[in-house]
């Protein structure tokens, strides 16, 4: 008898296959190397992990670019102060 939980709480093989199909559906084409029939679940999970890592890199890159933009804005003018204020508001909304 397993100590991990009752049989009713286990995920079935069909549910796992369905979850793998859903994962593969959200991975953009450049990151896909096969279909659910042609690719193993481990390959699809690996593709998903690689895609998530690329998203993290993209977020870091965009954050660096935004920081550089924010520091280059001349806040001595009303327009510059407004731009900086709008960027800060946008960043706060995206963090929610």
mmCIF file of N, CA and C in Angstrom:
data_model
loop_
_atom_site.group_PDB
_atom_site.id
_atom_site.type_symbol
_atom_site.label_atom_id
_atom_site.label_comp_id
_atom_site.label_asym_id
_atom_site.label_seq_id
_atom_site.Cartn_x
_atom_site.Cartn_y
_atom_site.Cartn_z
ATOM 1 N N UNK A 1 0.843 -1.179 0.000
ATOM 2 C CA UNK A 1 0.000 0.000 0.000
ATOM 3 C C UNK A 1 0.885 1.238 0.000
ATOM 4 N N UNK A 2 0.601 2.187 -0.836
ATOM 5 C CA UNK A 2 1.382 3.413 -0.958
ATOM 6 C C UNK A 2 1.052 4.384 0.161
ATOM 7 N N UNK A 3 2.076 5.082 0.625
ATOM 8 C CA UNK A 3 1.872 6.081 1.676
ATOM 9 C C UNK A 3 1.653 7.468 1.083
ATOM 10 N N UNK A 4 1.640 7.575 -0.230
ATOM 11 C CA UNK A 4 1.482 8.882 -0.891
ATOM 12 C C UNK A 4 0.045 9.351 -0.966
ATOM 13 N N UNK A 5 -0.908 8.538 -0.690
ATOM 14 C CA UNK A 5 -2.307 8.955 -0.755
ATOM 15 C C UNK A 5 -3.182 7.839 -1.244
ATOM 16 N N UNK A 6 -4.454 8.063 -1.197
ATOM 17 C CA UNK A 6 -5.395 7.032 -1.624
ATOM 18 C C UNK A 6 -5.387 6.895 -3.146
ATOM 19 N N UNK A 7 -5.902 5.800 -3.614
ATOM 20 C CA UNK A 7 -5.957 5.525 -5.044
ATOM 21 C C UNK A 7 -6.799 6.566 -5.775
ATOM 22 N N UNK A 8 -7.815 7.099 -5.111
ATOM 23 C CA UNK A 8 -8.699 8.084 -5.741
ATOM 24 C C UNK A 8 -7.974 9.384 -6.065
ATOM 25 N N UNK A 9 -6.896 9.699 -5.370
ATOM 26 C CA UNK A 9 -6.203 10.965 -5.604
ATOM 27 C C UNK A 9 -5.090 10.847 -6.641
ATOM 28 N N UNK A 10 -4.859 9.675 -7.164
ATOM 29 C CA UNK A 10 -3.810 9.477 -8.166
ATOM 30 C C UNK A 10 -4.270 9.952 -9.531
ATOM 31 N N UNK A 11 -3.330 10.424 -10.311
ATOM 32 C CA UNK A 11 -3.622 10.861 -11.676
ATOM 33 C C UNK A 11 -3.504 9.651 -12.590
ATOM 34 N N UNK A 12 -4.478 9.497 -13.456
ATOM 35 C CA UNK A 12 -4.465 8.359 -14.375
ATOM 36 C C UNK A 12 -3.533 8.643 -15.556
ATOM 37 N N UNK A 13 -3.199 7.588 -16.260
ATOM 38 C CA UNK A 13 -2.332 7.725 -17.438
ATOM 39 C C UNK A 13 -2.991 8.602 -18.500
ATOM 40 N N UNK A 14 -4.307 8.462 -18.665
ATOM 41 C CA UNK A 14 -5.024 9.302 -19.629
ATOM 42 C C UNK A 14 -4.978 10.775 -19.223
ATOM 43 N N UNK A 15 -5.080 11.046 -17.934
ATOM 44 C CA UNK A 15 -5.001 12.434 -17.462
ATOM 45 C C UNK A 15 -3.606 13.016 -17.715
ATOM 46 N N UNK A 16 -2.590 12.198 -17.529
ATOM 47 C CA UNK A 16 -1.217 12.650 -17.796
ATOM 48 C C UNK A 16 -1.052 12.952 -19.278
ATOM 49 N N UNK A 17 -1.552 12.059 -20.140
ATOM 50 C CA UNK A 17 -1.469 12.288 -21.579
ATOM 51 C C UNK A 17 -2.193 13.574 -21.968
ATOM 52 N N UNK A 18 -3.346 13.808 -21.352
ATOM 53 C CA UNK A 18 -4.099 15.023 -21.636
ATOM 54 C C UNK A 18 -3.317 16.266 -21.197
ATOM 55 N N UNK A 19 -2.694 16.208 -20.043
ATOM 56 C CA UNK A 19 -1.891 17.335 -19.562
ATOM 57 C C UNK A 19 -0.681 17.584 -20.465
ATOM 58 N N UNK A 20 -0.066 16.509 -20.938
ATOM 59 C CA UNK A 20 1.067 16.640 -21.858
ATOM 60 C C UNK A 20 0.608 17.294 -23.159
ATOM 61 N N UNK A 21 -0.556 16.881 -23.681
ATOM 62 C CA UNK A 21 -1.092 17.509 -24.899
ATOM 63 C C UNK A 21 -1.343 18.999 -24.685
ATOM 64 N N UNK A 22 -1.879 19.347 -23.511
ATOM 65 C CA UNK A 22 -2.143 20.756 -23.207
ATOM 66 C C UNK A 22 -0.840 21.546 -23.117
ATOM 67 N N UNK A 23 0.180 20.954 -22.515
ATOM 68 C CA UNK A 23 1.479 21.630 -22.451
ATOM 69 C C UNK A 23 2.022 21.865 -23.855
ATOM 70 N N UNK A 24 1.953 20.835 -24.664
ATOM 71 C CA UNK A 24 2.484 20.959 -26.018
ATOM 72 C C UNK A 24 1.722 22.003 -26.822
ATOM 73 N N UNK A 25 0.440 22.155 -26.539
ATOM 74 C CA UNK A 25 -0.377 23.122 -27.276
ATOM 75 C C UNK A 25 0.040 24.561 -26.983
ATOM 76 N N UNK A 26 0.589 24.823 -25.807
ATOM 77 C CA UNK A 26 0.957 26.203 -25.464
ATOM 78 C C UNK A 26 2.407 26.531 -25.817
ATOM 79 N N UNK A 27 3.174 25.537 -26.238
ATOM 80 C CA UNK A 27 4.559 25.790 -26.641
ATOM 81 C C UNK A 27 4.541 26.294 -28.079
ATOM 82 N N UNK A 28 5.128 27.479 -28.334
ATOM 83 C CA UNK A 28 5.143 27.993 -29.708
ATOM 84 C C UNK A 28 5.928 27.085 -30.650
ATOM 85 N N UNK A 29 5.600 27.124 -31.910
ATOM 86 C CA UNK A 29 6.205 26.260 -32.932
ATOM 87 C C UNK A 29 7.735 26.199 -32.915
ATOM 88 N N UNK A 30 8.445 27.328 -32.801
ATOM 89 C CA UNK A 30 9.920 27.222 -32.837
ATOM 90 C C UNK A 30 10.505 26.334 -31.731
ATOM 91 N N UNK A 31 9.739 26.119 -30.661
ATOM 92 C CA UNK A 31 10.235 25.310 -29.547
ATOM 93 C C UNK A 31 9.786 23.854 -29.634
ATOM 94 N N UNK A 32 8.918 23.538 -30.583
ATOM 95 C CA UNK A 32 8.403 22.174 -30.710
ATOM 96 C C UNK A 32 9.297 21.351 -31.619
ATOM 97 N N UNK A 33 9.489 20.092 -31.243
ATOM 98 C CA UNK A 33 10.280 19.203 -32.093
ATOM 99 C C UNK A 33 9.489 17.987 -32.536
ATOM 100 N N UNK A 34 8.219 17.914 -32.183
ATOM 101 C CA UNK A 34 7.404 16.778 -32.590
ATOM 102 C C UNK A 34 5.987 16.923 -32.107
ATOM 103 N N UNK A 35 5.183 15.920 -32.377
ATOM 104 C CA UNK A 35 3.803 15.920 -31.906
ATOM 105 C C UNK A 35 3.692 14.928 -30.769
ATOM 106 N N UNK A 36 2.557 14.909 -30.126
ATOM 107 C CA UNK A 36 2.362 13.999 -28.990
ATOM 108 C C UNK A 36 2.580 12.546 -29.412
ATOM 109 N N UNK A 37 2.227 12.202 -30.651
ATOM 110 C CA UNK A 37 2.431 10.823 -31.114
ATOM 111 C C UNK A 37 3.899 10.543 -31.394
ATOM 112 N N UNK A 38 4.617 11.572 -31.867
ATOM 113 C CA UNK A 38 6.002 11.366 -32.243
ATOM 114 C C UNK A 38 7.009 11.688 -31.149
ATOM 115 N N UNK A 39 6.570 12.356 -30.122
ATOM 116 C CA UNK A 39 7.493 12.765 -29.061
ATOM 117 C C UNK A 39 7.078 12.136 -27.742
ATOM 118 N N UNK A 40 8.068 11.767 -26.972
ATOM 119 C CA UNK A 40 7.778 11.191 -25.665
ATOM 120 C C UNK A 40 7.367 12.292 -24.703
ATOM 121 N N UNK A 41 6.720 11.897 -23.623
ATOM 122 C CA UNK A 41 6.309 12.863 -22.603
ATOM 123 C C UNK A 41 7.533 13.578 -22.037
ATOM 124 N N UNK A 42 8.624 12.866 -21.853
ATOM 125 C CA UNK A 42 9.824 13.498 -21.300
ATOM 126 C C UNK A 42 10.377 14.548 -22.258
ATOM 127 N N UNK A 43 10.289 14.286 -23.569
ATOM 128 C CA UNK A 43 10.765 15.251 -24.554
ATOM 129 C C UNK A 43 9.896 16.513 -24.521
ATOM 130 N N UNK A 44 8.587 16.337 -24.418
ATOM 131 C CA UNK A 44 7.679 17.475 -24.355
ATOM 132 C C UNK A 44 7.907 18.268 -23.075
ATOM 133 N N UNK A 45 8.112 17.582 -21.966
ATOM 134 C CA UNK A 45 8.398 18.278 -20.709
ATOM 135 C C UNK A 45 9.724 19.039 -20.804
ATOM 136 N N UNK A 46 10.701 18.451 -21.460
ATOM 137 C CA UNK A 46 11.989 19.126 -21.663
ATOM 138 C C UNK A 46 11.809 20.371 -22.532
ATOM 139 N N UNK A 47 11.019 20.255 -23.608
ATOM 140 C CA UNK A 47 10.725 21.403 -24.469
ATOM 141 C C UNK A 47 10.038 22.510 -23.668
ATOM 142 N N UNK A 48 9.104 22.110 -22.808
ATOM 143 C CA UNK A 48 8.388 23.074 -21.979
ATOM 144 C C UNK A 48 9.353 23.794 -21.051
ATOM 145 N N UNK A 49 10.253 23.045 -20.417
ATOM 146 C CA UNK A 49 11.246 23.655 -19.529
ATOM 147 C C UNK A 49 12.145 24.625 -20.291
ATOM 148 N N UNK A 50 12.584 24.232 -21.470
ATOM 149 C CA UNK A 50 13.428 25.115 -22.287
ATOM 150 C C UNK A 50 12.680 26.380 -22.681
ATOM 151 N N UNK A 51 11.406 26.241 -23.000
ATOM 152 C CA UNK A 51 10.597 27.401 -23.365
ATOM 153 C C UNK A 51 10.460 28.347 -22.167
ATOM 154 N N UNK A 52 10.199 27.792 -21.000
ATOM 155 C CA UNK A 52 10.073 28.618 -19.791
ATOM 156 C C UNK A 52 11.390 29.334 -19.499
ATOM 157 N N UNK A 53 12.510 28.634 -19.674
ATOM 158 C CA UNK A 53 13.818 29.274 -19.485
ATOM 159 C C UNK A 53 14.013 30.420 -20.464
ATOM 160 N N UNK A 54 13.580 30.227 -21.727
ATOM 161 C CA UNK A 54 13.731 31.304 -22.710
ATOM 162 C C UNK A 54 12.843 32.488 -22.342
ATOM 163 N N UNK A 55 11.671 32.225 -21.784
ATOM 164 C CA UNK A 55 10.812 33.318 -21.328
ATOM 165 C C UNK A 55 11.467 34.087 -20.190
ATOM 166 N N UNK A 56 12.104 33.366 -19.275
ATOM 167 C CA UNK A 56 12.822 34.029 -18.169
ATOM 168 C C UNK A 56 13.929 34.932 -18.705
ATOM 169 N N UNK A 57 14.690 34.423 -19.680
ATOM 170 C CA UNK A 57 15.760 35.237 -20.281
ATOM 171 C C UNK A 57 15.191 36.480 -20.950
ATOM 172 N N UNK A 58 14.066 36.310 -21.633
ATOM 173 C CA UNK A 58 13.435 37.442 -22.308
ATOM 174 C C UNK A 58 12.965 38.490 -21.304
ATOM 175 N N UNK A 59 12.388 38.042 -20.201
ATOM 176 C CA UNK A 59 11.940 38.970 -19.153
ATOM 177 C C UNK A 59 13.136 39.722 -18.576
ATOM 178 N N UNK A 60 14.230 38.999 -18.313
ATOM 179 C CA UNK A 60 15.432 39.657 -17.790
ATOM 180 C C UNK A 60 15.958 40.697 -18.772
ATOM 181 N N UNK A 61 15.991 40.346 -20.056
ATOM 182 C CA UNK A 61 16.463 41.272 -21.084
ATOM 183 C C UNK A 61 15.577 42.512 -21.153
ATOM 184 N N UNK A 62 14.266 42.302 -21.145
ATOM 185 C CA UNK A 62 13.342 43.433 -21.200
ATOM 186 C C UNK A 62 13.450 44.301 -19.949
ATOM 187 N N UNK A 63 13.664 43.683 -18.805
ATOM 188 C CA UNK A 63 13.838 44.446 -17.566
ATOM 189 C C UNK A 63 15.082 45.316 -17.628
ATOM 190 N N UNK A 64 16.165 44.751 -18.159
ATOM 191 C CA UNK A 64 17.401 45.531 -18.303
ATOM 192 C C UNK A 64 17.200 46.691 -19.264
ATOM 193 N N UNK A 65 16.526 46.435 -20.368
ATOM 194 C CA UNK A 65 16.275 47.497 -21.342
ATOM 195 C C UNK A 65 15.386 48.585 -20.754
ATOM 196 N N UNK A 66 14.382 48.189 -19.973
ATOM 197 C CA UNK A 66 13.497 49.155 -19.340
ATOM 198 C C UNK A 66 14.258 50.000 -18.319
ATOM 199 N N UNK A 67 15.131 49.349 -17.545
ATOM 200 C CA UNK A 67 15.946 50.090 -16.577
ATOM 201 C C UNK A 67 16.827 51.110 -17.275
ATOM 202 N N UNK A 68 17.440 50.711 -18.389
ATOM 203 C CA UNK A 68 18.282 51.634 -19.148
ATOM 204 C C UNK A 68 17.450 52.793 -19.684
ATOM 205 N N UNK A 69 16.257 52.495 -20.175
ATOM 206 C CA UNK A 69 15.376 53.539 -20.685
ATOM 207 C C UNK A 69 14.974 54.500 -19.566
ATOM 208 N N UNK A 70 14.617 53.927 -18.412
ATOM 209 C CA UNK A 70 14.204 54.766 -17.275
ATOM 210 C C UNK A 70 15.328 55.693 -16.831
ATOM 211 N N UNK A 71 16.546 55.182 -16.831
ATOM 212 C CA UNK A 71 17.659 56.013 -16.372
ATOM 213 C C UNK A 71 18.055 57.062 -17.410
ATOM 214 N N UNK A 72 17.667 56.848 -18.669
ATOM 215 C CA UNK A 72 18.025 57.811 -19.708
ATOM 216 C C UNK A 72 16.985 58.922 -19.877
ATOM 217 N N UNK A 73 15.838 58.776 -19.238
ATOM 218 C CA UNK A 73 14.790 59.791 -19.380
ATOM 219 C C UNK A 73 15.189 61.039 -18.601
ATOM 220 N N UNK A 74 15.119 62.166 -19.269
ATOM 221 C CA UNK A 74 15.422 63.454 -18.645
ATOM 222 C C UNK A 74 14.188 63.918 -17.876
ATOM 223 N N UNK A 75 14.252 63.812 -16.545
ATOM 224 C CA UNK A 75 13.097 64.168 -15.718
ATOM 225 C C UNK A 75 13.055 65.648 -15.371
ATOM 226 N N UNK A 76 13.972 66.417 -15.951
ATOM 227 C CA UNK A 76 13.931 67.856 -15.681
ATOM 228 C C UNK A 76 12.811 68.531 -16.467
ATOM 229 N N UNK A 77 12.291 67.851 -17.492
ATOM 230 C CA UNK A 77 11.172 68.412 -18.252
ATOM 231 C C UNK A 77 9.871 67.745 -17.812
ATOM 232 N N UNK A 78 8.776 68.428 -18.043
ATOM 233 C CA UNK A 78 7.460 67.875 -17.693
ATOM 234 C C UNK A 78 7.178 66.610 -18.490
ATOM 235 N N UNK A 79 7.593 66.603 -19.773
ATOM 236 C CA UNK A 79 7.367 65.429 -20.618
ATOM 237 C C UNK A 79 8.146 64.226 -20.105
ATOM 238 N N UNK A 80 9.388 64.464 -19.704
ATOM 239 C CA UNK A 80 10.220 63.381 -19.181
ATOM 240 C C UNK A 80 9.667 62.822 -17.893
ATOM 241 N N UNK A 81 9.215 63.700 -17.019
ATOM 242 C CA UNK A 81 8.617 63.263 -15.750
ATOM 243 C C UNK A 81 7.354 62.459 -16.001
ATOM 244 N N UNK A 82 6.541 62.897 -16.960
ATOM 245 C CA UNK A 82 5.316 62.175 -17.313
ATOM 246 C C UNK A 82 5.643 60.792 -17.873
ATOM 247 N N UNK A 83 6.621 60.715 -18.776
ATOM 248 C CA UNK A 83 7.021 59.419 -19.342
ATOM 249 C C UNK A 83 7.471 58.457 -18.249
ATOM 250 N N UNK A 84 8.295 58.948 -17.344
ATOM 251 C CA UNK A 84 8.793 58.097 -16.264
ATOM 252 C C UNK A 84 7.648 57.638 -15.374
ATOM 253 N N UNK A 85 6.739 58.543 -15.067
ATOM 254 C CA UNK A 85 5.585 58.203 -14.239
ATOM 255 C C UNK A 85 4.725 57.132 -14.911
ATOM 256 N N UNK A 86 4.480 57.266 -16.206
ATOM 257 C CA UNK A 86 3.689 56.274 -16.937
ATOM 258 C C UNK A 86 4.376 54.909 -16.976
ATOM 259 N N UNK A 87 5.691 54.910 -17.160
ATOM 260 C CA UNK A 87 6.433 53.646 -17.167
ATOM 261 C C UNK A 87 6.357 52.962 -15.805
ATOM 262 N N UNK A 88 6.487 53.728 -14.737
ATOM 263 C CA UNK A 88 6.409 53.157 -13.385
ATOM 264 C C UNK A 88 5.018 52.572 -13.142
ATOM 265 N N UNK A 89 3.969 53.297 -13.542
ATOM 266 C CA UNK A 89 2.603 52.783 -13.382
ATOM 267 C C UNK A 89 2.409 51.484 -14.162
ATOM 268 N N UNK A 90 2.929 51.445 -15.382
ATOM 269 C CA UNK A 90 2.815 50.250 -16.209
ATOM 270 C C UNK A 90 3.524 49.072 -15.563
ATOM 271 N N UNK A 91 4.722 49.321 -15.021
ATOM 272 C CA UNK A 91 5.479 48.249 -14.361
ATOM 273 C C UNK A 91 4.715 47.734 -13.147
ATOM 274 N N UNK A 92 4.127 48.610 -12.374
ATOM 275 C CA UNK A 92 3.384 48.174 -11.176
ATOM 276 C C UNK A 92 2.188 47.318 -11.559
ATOM 277 N N UNK A 93 1.495 47.704 -12.636
ATOM 278 C CA UNK A 93 0.336 46.910 -13.081
ATOM 279 C C UNK A 93 0.763 45.530 -13.550
ATOM 280 N N UNK A 94 1.899 45.458 -14.221
ATOM 281 C CA UNK A 94 2.338 44.167 -14.748
ATOM 282 C C UNK A 94 2.850 43.238 -13.650
ATOM 283 N N UNK A 95 3.191 43.775 -12.498
ATOM 284 C CA UNK A 95 3.664 42.946 -11.390
ATOM 285 C C UNK A 95 2.534 42.288 -10.630
ATOM 286 N N UNK A 96 1.324 42.741 -10.851
ATOM 287 C CA UNK A 96 0.171 42.192 -10.114
ATOM 288 C C UNK A 96 -0.248 40.854 -10.600
#
